[in-house]
Amino acid sequence: MRMSVIGCGYLGAVHAAAMASIGHDVVGIDVDEEKVAALAEGTAPFFEPQLGELLREGLSSGRLRFSTEMADAAGADIHFLAVGTPQVTGGHAADLRYVDAAMSSLLPHLRRGDVVAGKSTVPVGTAERLAPPVAAAGATLVWNPEFLREGWAVHDTLTPDRLVVGVPPDDEGERAADRIRDAYRPAVEAGTPFLVTDLATAELVKGAANAFLATKISFINAMAEIAEASGADVTLLADAIGHDTRIGRRYLGSGIGFGGGCLPKDIRAFAARAEELGRGEAVGFLREVDSINLRRRDRAVQLVVDALGGLVFGRRIAVLGAAFKPFSDDIRDSPALDVAVRLRGLGADVVVTDPAALENAAAAHPQLGYAAERDDALRDADAVVVVTEWDLYRRDLTPEHAGSLVAGRVVIDGRNCLDAEAWRAAGWSYHGMGRR
């Protein structure tokens, strides 16, 4: 099948490469000439495991190419819309100008019978607004939300846990759903649930999923605040309630909270759209979810200050992590970097290290110190702060090795990912988030 993918950022680049890998003929289109040039050479413009390999395989097979010209989308059977929907400046709503611009540019190149599949995360009602001009061109608009986890995006595209497509309530909608099913045939034949809904439900799925996930994370972080005040241990609490099959243990890891380019802005946009629909009270709790999440960064900084006797000015602090999560170089709304910046603002000599995100971090925050190697960041540190749970820090770093490098054995575990007893037994003053 011939496909175009409009927008070659994180979502689009992965989708284009993955679709080519299962045999489709794919052209990825983006207005950013540098990005397109890099992708055309098989170089991923961001860190994502397996993506570079998939790009090179698709390019060498001839099934994948990239272009800056929307006219190259002409003739595709499916056009996937994968442009960004950032938070509007000065507000919480989603900025849809890139979606609107991409759709306007695509319309002249549509043929009768084409399918336009939106993958971008948009406010409910967007598809209803965009559908008429697409229908006037003889094509059908559907919405096929993405559910990618950074660091696992290739895996999640090729072996998703579910596929959702929202279609209009007519025969064209049914035909379009069949076209999308064919596009994902390997996953469907492997047993992936394929859910056909109306357009509004498909748009709501991604926002609702992110809202639930954010709520679960902030819930356990709220429990961490209670645990700290009462002398309880939030990790044991999470283990206990996680055995309840109605709750589950996944995403009950307390720490400095979530970040990245999707979850924070998506829950804010979800709440903003609810307000527009006159149902803001239904998701009023999301404001507290956001507030709890941001408070955890304050708490991590306070733990460092307290552990160092109330004064961090002039103290060398090794911050292990810059990306908002492991297996990514994404620093957008990164709690890790936020903690580092706040410590620097208190006068600390902060040295940040990360196996993938240093270049992005240094460009965004040149006031911080950086070390390419973990051990260089640890050397002579008065305190160590673990803020991104890379294996390099949570599994491969022993308290004995770290102790041979630092000036002071003080560790703040911002992700509750270290073995507290092992670090204490090695002579460290260990401080977790919501742990005794």
Coordinates of C-alpha atoms in Angstrom, one line a residue:
M1 CA 0.0 0.0 0.0
R2 CA 1.2 3.5 -0.7
M3 CA 1.2 5.9 2.2
S4 CA 2.3 9.4 3.1
V5 CA 3.1 10.5 6.6
I6 CA 2.7 14.3 7.1
G7 CA 5.0 15.5 9.8
C8 CA 8.3 13.8 10.6
G9 CA 8.9 14.6 14.2
Y10 CA 8.9 12.0 16.9
L11 CA 5.6 10.4 15.9
G12 CA 5.8 10.7 12.2
A13 CA 9.4 9.6 11.7
V14 CA 8.8 6.4 13.7
H15 CA 5.5 5.7 12.0
A16 CA 6.9 6.2 8.5
A17 CA 9.9 3.9 9.2
A18 CA 7.7 1.2 10.9
M19 CA 5.1 1.2 8.1
A20 CA 7.9 0.8 5.5
S21 CA 9.4 -2.1 7.5
I22 CA 6.2 -4.1 7.1
G23 CA 6.2 -3.7 3.4
H24 CA 4.4 -0.4 2.6
D25 CA 5.7 2.2 0.2
V26 CA 6.0 5.3 2.4
V27 CA 6.9 8.9 1.8
G28 CA 7.5 11.1 4.9
I29 CA 6.9 14.8 4.4
D30 CA 8.0 17.7 6.6
V31 CA 8.7 21.4 6.1
D32 CA 12.0 21.2 8.1
E33 CA 14.7 20.8 5.5
E34 CA 17.4 19.8 7.9
K35 CA 15.3 17.2 9.5
V36 CA 14.3 15.8 6.1
A37 CA 17.9 15.7 4.9
A38 CA 19.0 13.8 8.1
L39 CA 16.2 11.3 7.7
A40 CA 17.0 10.8 4.0
E41 CA 20.5 9.8 5.1
G42 CA 19.2 7.3 7.6
T43 CA 20.0 9.5 10.6
A44 CA 17.3 9.9 13.3
P45 CA 17.0 13.5 14.5
F46 CA 16.4 12.3 18.1
F47 CA 17.3 9.3 20.2
E48 CA 15.0 6.3 19.9
P49 CA 16.1 2.7 20.1
Q50 CA 15.9 0.8 16.8
L51 CA 14.8 3.8 14.8
G52 CA 18.1 4.4 13.0
E53 CA 18.3 0.8 12.0
L54 CA 14.7 0.8 10.7
L55 CA 15.3 4.0 8.7
R56 CA 18.4 2.7 7.0
E57 CA 16.6 -0.6 6.2
G58 CA 13.6 1.3 4.7
L59 CA 15.8 3.6 2.6
S60 CA 18.0 0.9 1.2
S61 CA 14.9 -1.2 0.3
G62 CA 13.4 1.7 -1.6
R63 CA 10.2 1.5 0.3
L64 CA 10.9 4.7 2.4
R65 CA 11.8 8.2 1.3
F66 CA 11.5 11.7 2.7
S67 CA 10.5 15.0 1.1
T68 CA 9.7 18.7 1.8
E69 CA 7.1 18.8 -1.0
M70 CA 3.5 18.1 -0.2
A71 CA 2.9 17.2 -3.8
D72 CA 4.9 14.0 -3.2
A73 CA 2.0 12.8 -1.1
A74 CA -0.2 12.6 -4.2
G75 CA -1.2 9.1 -5.1
A76 CA -1.0 7.6 -1.6
D77 CA -3.9 5.4 -0.5
I78 CA -3.6 6.6 3.1
H79 CA -2.3 9.9 4.4
F80 CA -1.3 9.8 8.0
L81 CA -1.3 13.3 9.7
A82 CA 1.3 13.3 12.5
V83 CA 2.2 16.9 13.1
G84 CA 2.7 18.3 16.6
T85 CA 0.0 19.9 18.8
P86 CA 2.0 21.9 21.4
Q87 CA 0.5 23.9 24.2
V88 CA -0.5 27.4 23.2
T89 CA 1.6 30.2 24.4
G90 CA 0.1 31.7 27.5
G91 CA -2.6 29.1 27.9
H92 CA -3.4 25.4 28.4
A93 CA -5.2 24.6 25.1
A94 CA -3.7 22.7 22.2
D95 CA -2.2 24.7 19.4
L96 CA -3.8 23.4 16.2
R97 CA -2.2 25.7 13.7
Y98 CA 0.2 23.0 12.5
V99 CA -2.7 20.5 12.0
D100 CA -4.7 23.1 10.1
A101 CA -1.7 24.1 7.9
A102 CA -0.8 20.5 7.1
M103 CA -4.5 19.8 6.2
S104 CA -4.7 22.9 4.0
S105 CA -1.5 21.9 2.1
L106 CA -2.7 18.3 1.7
L107 CA -6.2 19.0 0.3
P108 CA -5.2 19.9 -3.3
H109 CA -3.4 16.5 -3.6
L110 CA -6.2 14.3 -2.4
R111 CA -8.0 11.9 -4.8
R112 CA -11.4 10.4 -4.6
G113 CA -11.3 7.3 -2.3
D114 CA -8.2 8.4 -0.4
V115 CA -8.1 8.1 3.4
V116 CA -6.7 10.8 5.6
A117 CA -5.9 9.3 9.1
G118 CA -5.2 11.7 11.9
K119 CA -2.7 10.5 14.4
S120 CA -2.0 13.8 16.2
T121 CA -3.4 14.3 19.7
V122 CA -6.1 16.8 19.2
P123 CA -9.1 18.2 21.2
V124 CA -12.3 16.3 20.7
G125 CA -14.3 18.0 17.9
T126 CA -11.3 18.6 15.7
A127 CA -12.1 15.8 13.3
E128 CA -15.7 17.0 12.9
R129 CA -14.3 20.4 11.9
L130 CA -11.8 19.1 9.4
A131 CA -13.9 16.4 7.8
P132 CA -16.1 18.5 5.4
P133 CA -13.2 19.8 3.2
V134 CA -11.7 16.4 3.1
A135 CA -15.1 14.9 2.0
A136 CA -15.4 17.7 -0.6
A137 CA -12.2 16.5 -2.1
G138 CA -13.7 13.0 -2.4
A139 CA -11.6 11.5 0.5
T140 CA -12.5 10.3 4.0
L141 CA -11.2 11.6 7.3
V142 CA -10.7 9.1 10.1
W143 CA -8.9 9.4 13.4
N144 CA -6.3 6.8 14.4
P145 CA -4.6 8.0 17.7
E146 CA -1.1 7.0 18.7
F147 CA -0.2 5.4 22.0
L148 CA 3.6 5.5 21.8
R149 CA 6.0 5.5 24.8
E150 CA 9.2 7.3 24.1
G151 CA 12.0 4.7 24.3
W152 CA 9.6 2.0 23.1
A153 CA 8.1 3.8 20.1
V154 CA 9.2 1.3 17.4
H155 CA 8.0 -1.6 19.5
D156 CA 4.6 0.1 20.2
T157 CA 4.1 0.9 16.5
L158 CA 4.9 -2.6 15.3
T159 CA 3.3 -4.5 18.2
P160 CA 0.7 -2.2 19.7
D161 CA -1.5 -3.2 22.6
R162 CA -4.6 -1.9 20.7
L163 CA -5.5 -0.1 17.5
V164 CA -8.3 2.5 17.5
V165 CA -9.8 4.1 14.4
G166 CA -12.7 6.6 14.6
V167 CA -14.8 6.8 11.4
P168 CA -17.8 8.7 10.1
P169 CA -21.1 6.9 10.3
D170 CA -21.5 5.9 6.7
D171 CA -20.3 3.4 4.1
E172 CA -17.3 5.4 3.4
G173 CA -16.4 5.2 7.0
E174 CA -16.6 1.4 6.9
R175 CA -14.4 1.3 3.8
A176 CA -11.9 3.6 5.4
A177 CA -11.8 1.3 8.6
D178 CA -11.0 -1.7 6.3
R179 CA -8.2 0.3 4.7
I180 CA -6.7 1.1 8.1
R181 CA -7.1 -2.5 9.1
D182 CA -5.1 -3.5 6.0
A183 CA -2.4 -1.0 6.8
Y184 CA -1.8 -2.7 10.2
R185 CA -2.5 -6.3 9.0
P186 CA 0.6 -7.9 10.7
A187 CA -0.5 -6.6 14.1
V188 CA -4.1 -7.4 13.5
E189 CA -3.3 -11.0 12.4
A190 CA -1.2 -11.3 15.5
G191 CA -4.2 -10.6 17.6
T192 CA -4.0 -6.9 18.4
P193 CA -7.5 -5.6 19.3
F194 CA -8.8 -3.4 16.5
L195 CA -11.5 -1.0 17.8
V196 CA -13.7 0.9 15.4
T197 CA -15.4 3.9 17.0
D198 CA -17.0 7.3 16.0
L199 CA -14.6 10.2 15.4
A200 CA -15.2 11.9 18.8
T201 CA -14.5 8.7 20.8
A202 CA -11.3 8.1 19.0
E203 CA -10.1 11.7 19.7
L204 CA -11.0 11.2 23.4
V205 CA -9.2 7.9 23.8
K206 CA -5.7 9.4 23.8
G207 CA -6.5 12.3 26.1
A208 CA -8.5 10.0 28.5
A209 CA -5.6 7.5 28.6
N210 CA -3.1 10.1 29.4
A211 CA -5.3 11.7 32.0
F212 CA -5.7 8.3 33.7
L213 CA -2.0 7.6 33.6
A214 CA -1.1 11.0 35.0
T215 CA -3.7 10.6 37.7
K216 CA -2.2 7.2 38.8
I217 CA 1.3 8.6 38.9
S218 CA 0.2 11.7 40.9
F219 CA -1.9 9.5 43.2
I220 CA 1.1 7.6 44.4
N221 CA 3.1 10.8 44.7
A222 CA 0.4 12.2 46.9
M223 CA 0.6 9.1 49.0
A224 CA 4.4 9.7 49.2
E225 CA 3.6 13.1 50.8
I226 CA 1.5 11.3 53.4
A227 CA 4.1 8.6 53.9
E228 CA 6.8 11.2 54.6
A229 CA 4.6 13.0 57.1
S230 CA 3.7 9.7 58.9
G231 CA 7.0 7.7 58.7
A232 CA 5.6 5.2 56.3
D233 CA 7.3 3.8 53.2
V234 CA 5.5 4.6 49.9
T235 CA 7.3 1.8 48.0
L236 CA 6.0 -0.8 50.3
L237 CA 2.6 0.9 50.2
A238 CA 2.6 0.7 46.4
D239 CA 3.6 -3.0 46.5
A240 CA 0.7 -3.7 48.8
I241 CA -2.0 -1.9 46.9
G242 CA -0.5 -3.0 43.6
H243 CA -1.5 -6.6 44.3
D244 CA -5.1 -5.6 43.9
T245 CA -5.9 -6.6 40.4
R246 CA -8.3 -3.6 40.1
I247 CA -5.3 -1.3 40.7
G248 CA -2.1 -3.0 39.5
R249 CA 1.5 -2.1 40.3
R250 CA 2.5 -0.5 37.0
Y251 CA 3.0 3.3 37.2
L252 CA 2.8 3.3 41.0
G253 CA 6.4 4.3 41.2
S254 CA 6.7 7.5 43.3
G255 CA 9.4 10.0 42.6
I256 CA 9.9 13.5 41.1
G257 CA 6.9 13.0 38.7
F258 CA 6.3 12.9 35.0
G259 CA 7.4 15.2 32.2
G260 CA 8.1 15.1 28.5
G261 CA 6.4 16.7 25.5
C262 CA 3.1 14.8 25.8
L263 CA 1.7 13.9 29.2
P264 CA 1.9 17.4 30.8
K265 CA 0.6 19.4 27.9
D266 CA -2.0 16.7 26.9
I267 CA -3.7 16.7 30.3
R268 CA -3.8 20.5 30.3
A269 CA -5.3 20.5 26.8
F270 CA -7.8 17.8 27.8
A271 CA -9.0 20.0 30.8
A272 CA -9.1 23.1 28.6
R273 CA -11.3 21.4 26.1
A274 CA -13.6 20.2 28.8
E275 CA -14.0 23.8 29.9
E276 CA -14.9 24.8 26.3
L277 CA -17.5 22.2 26.3
G278 CA -19.0 23.4 29.5
R279 CA -17.9 20.4 31.5
G280 CA -14.8 21.6 33.2
E281 CA -16.0 20.4 36.6
A282 CA -15.8 16.8 35.3
V283 CA -12.0 17.0 35.0
G284 CA -11.3 19.5 37.7
F285 CA -9.2 16.9 39.5
L286 CA -6.6 17.2 36.7
R287 CA -5.6 20.5 38.0
E288 CA -4.6 18.9 41.3
V289 CA -2.9 16.0 39.4
D290 CA -0.8 18.7 37.7
S291 CA -0.1 20.5 40.9
I292 CA 1.0 17.3 42.8
N293 CA 3.3 16.5 39.9
L294 CA 5.0 19.9 40.0
R295 CA 5.3 19.8 43.8
R296 CA 7.5 16.6 43.6
R297 CA 10.2 18.7 42.0
D298 CA 10.1 21.1 44.9
R299 CA 10.4 18.2 47.3
A300 CA 13.4 16.7 45.6
V301 CA 15.2 20.1 45.8
Q302 CA 14.3 20.4 49.5
L303 CA 15.6 16.9 50.2
V304 CA 19.0 17.9 48.8
V305 CA 19.0 21.1 50.9
D306 CA 18.1 19.2 54.0
A307 CA 20.6 16.4 53.4
L308 CA 23.4 19.0 53.1
G309 CA 22.5 20.7 56.4
G310 CA 20.4 23.5 54.9
L311 CA 23.0 25.1 52.7
V312 CA 23.9 24.1 49.1
F313 CA 25.7 27.2 48.0
G314 CA 29.1 26.3 46.6
R315 CA 28.5 22.5 47.1
R316 CA 29.2 20.2 44.2
I317 CA 26.1 18.2 43.3
A318 CA 26.1 15.4 40.7
V319 CA 22.8 15.1 38.9
L320 CA 22.4 11.8 37.2
G321 CA 20.0 12.3 34.4
A322 CA 18.7 15.0 32.1
A323 CA 16.1 13.3 29.9
F324 CA 12.6 13.2 31.3
K325 CA 12.8 9.4 31.1
P326 CA 15.3 6.7 30.2
F327 CA 15.9 5.5 26.6
S328 CA 15.2 9.1 25.3
D329 CA 17.0 12.3 24.7
D330 CA 13.8 14.4 25.2
I331 CA 14.3 17.2 27.7
R332 CA 10.9 18.9 27.2
D333 CA 9.4 19.7 30.6
S334 CA 12.0 17.3 32.2
P335 CA 11.7 17.0 35.9
A336 CA 15.4 16.0 36.0
L337 CA 16.6 19.2 34.5
D338 CA 14.1 21.3 36.5
V339 CA 15.7 20.0 39.7
A340 CA 19.2 20.7 38.4
V341 CA 18.2 24.3 37.4
R342 CA 16.7 25.0 40.8
L343 CA 19.7 23.7 42.6
R344 CA 21.9 25.9 40.4
G345 CA 19.7 28.8 41.3
L346 CA 20.4 28.2 45.0
G347 CA 24.1 28.5 44.2
A348 CA 25.1 24.9 44.0
D349 CA 27.9 23.8 41.6
V350 CA 25.7 21.4 39.5
V351 CA 27.2 18.8 37.2
V352 CA 24.7 17.0 35.0
T353 CA 25.3 13.7 33.2
D354 CA 23.1 11.6 30.9
P355 CA 23.9 9.0 28.2
A356 CA 21.7 10.5 25.5
A357 CA 20.4 14.0 26.4
L358 CA 23.5 16.1 27.2
E359 CA 23.6 18.0 23.9
N360 CA 19.9 19.0 24.2
A361 CA 20.3 19.9 27.8
A362 CA 23.4 22.0 27.3
A363 CA 21.7 23.9 24.5
A364 CA 18.7 24.7 26.7
H365 CA 20.5 25.3 30.0
P366 CA 24.1 26.5 29.3
Q367 CA 24.4 27.7 32.9
L368 CA 24.7 24.1 34.2
G369 CA 27.9 22.1 34.3
Y370 CA 28.0 18.9 32.3
A371 CA 30.0 15.7 32.2
A372 CA 29.8 13.1 29.4
E373 CA 30.9 10.3 31.7
R374 CA 29.0 9.3 34.8
D375 CA 32.1 8.9 36.9
D376 CA 33.4 12.4 36.0
A377 CA 30.1 13.8 37.3
L378 CA 30.4 11.8 40.5
R379 CA 34.1 12.8 41.2
D380 CA 34.4 15.0 44.3
A381 CA 30.6 15.5 44.6
D382 CA 29.2 16.5 48.0
A383 CA 25.8 14.9 47.0
V384 CA 24.4 12.7 44.3
V385 CA 20.9 13.1 42.9
V386 CA 19.4 10.3 40.8
V387 CA 16.7 11.9 38.6
T388 CA 16.4 9.7 35.5
E389 CA 16.3 5.9 36.0
W390 CA 18.8 4.8 33.4
D391 CA 20.3 1.4 34.0
L392 CA 23.6 3.1 34.1
Y393 CA 22.6 4.6 37.5
R394 CA 20.0 2.4 39.0
R395 CA 21.5 -1.0 38.2
D396 CA 25.1 -0.6 37.1
L397 CA 26.3 1.8 39.7
T398 CA 27.3 0.3 43.0
P399 CA 27.4 2.3 46.2
E400 CA 31.0 1.1 46.8
H401 CA 32.1 2.4 43.4
A402 CA 30.3 5.7 43.8
G403 CA 31.7 6.0 47.3
S404 CA 35.3 5.8 45.9
L405 CA 34.7 8.9 43.8
V406 CA 32.6 11.3 45.8
A407 CA 33.6 13.8 48.5
G408 CA 30.4 13.1 50.5
R409 CA 28.3 10.0 50.7
V410 CA 24.9 11.7 50.4
V411 CA 22.4 10.3 47.8
I412 CA 18.9 11.6 46.9
D413 CA 17.0 8.9 45.0
G414 CA 14.5 11.0 43.0
R415 CA 13.1 7.9 41.4
N416 CA 13.1 5.4 44.3
C417 CA 15.1 3.1 42.0
L418 CA 18.1 2.3 44.2
D419 CA 18.4 -0.4 46.8
A420 CA 18.2 1.8 49.9
E421 CA 19.5 -0.8 52.3
A422 CA 22.6 -1.5 50.1
W423 CA 23.4 2.1 49.9
R424 CA 23.0 2.7 53.6
A425 CA 25.1 -0.4 54.4
A426 CA 27.9 1.1 52.3
G427 CA 27.9 4.2 54.5
W428 CA 25.7 6.5 52.5
S429 CA 23.1 8.9 53.8
Y430 CA 20.2 7.7 51.6
H431 CA 17.1 9.9 51.0
G432 CA 14.2 8.6 48.9
M433 CA 10.9 10.1 47.9
G434 CA 8.3 9.1 50.5
R435 CA 10.6 6.5 52.0
R436 CA 11.7 6.2 55.6

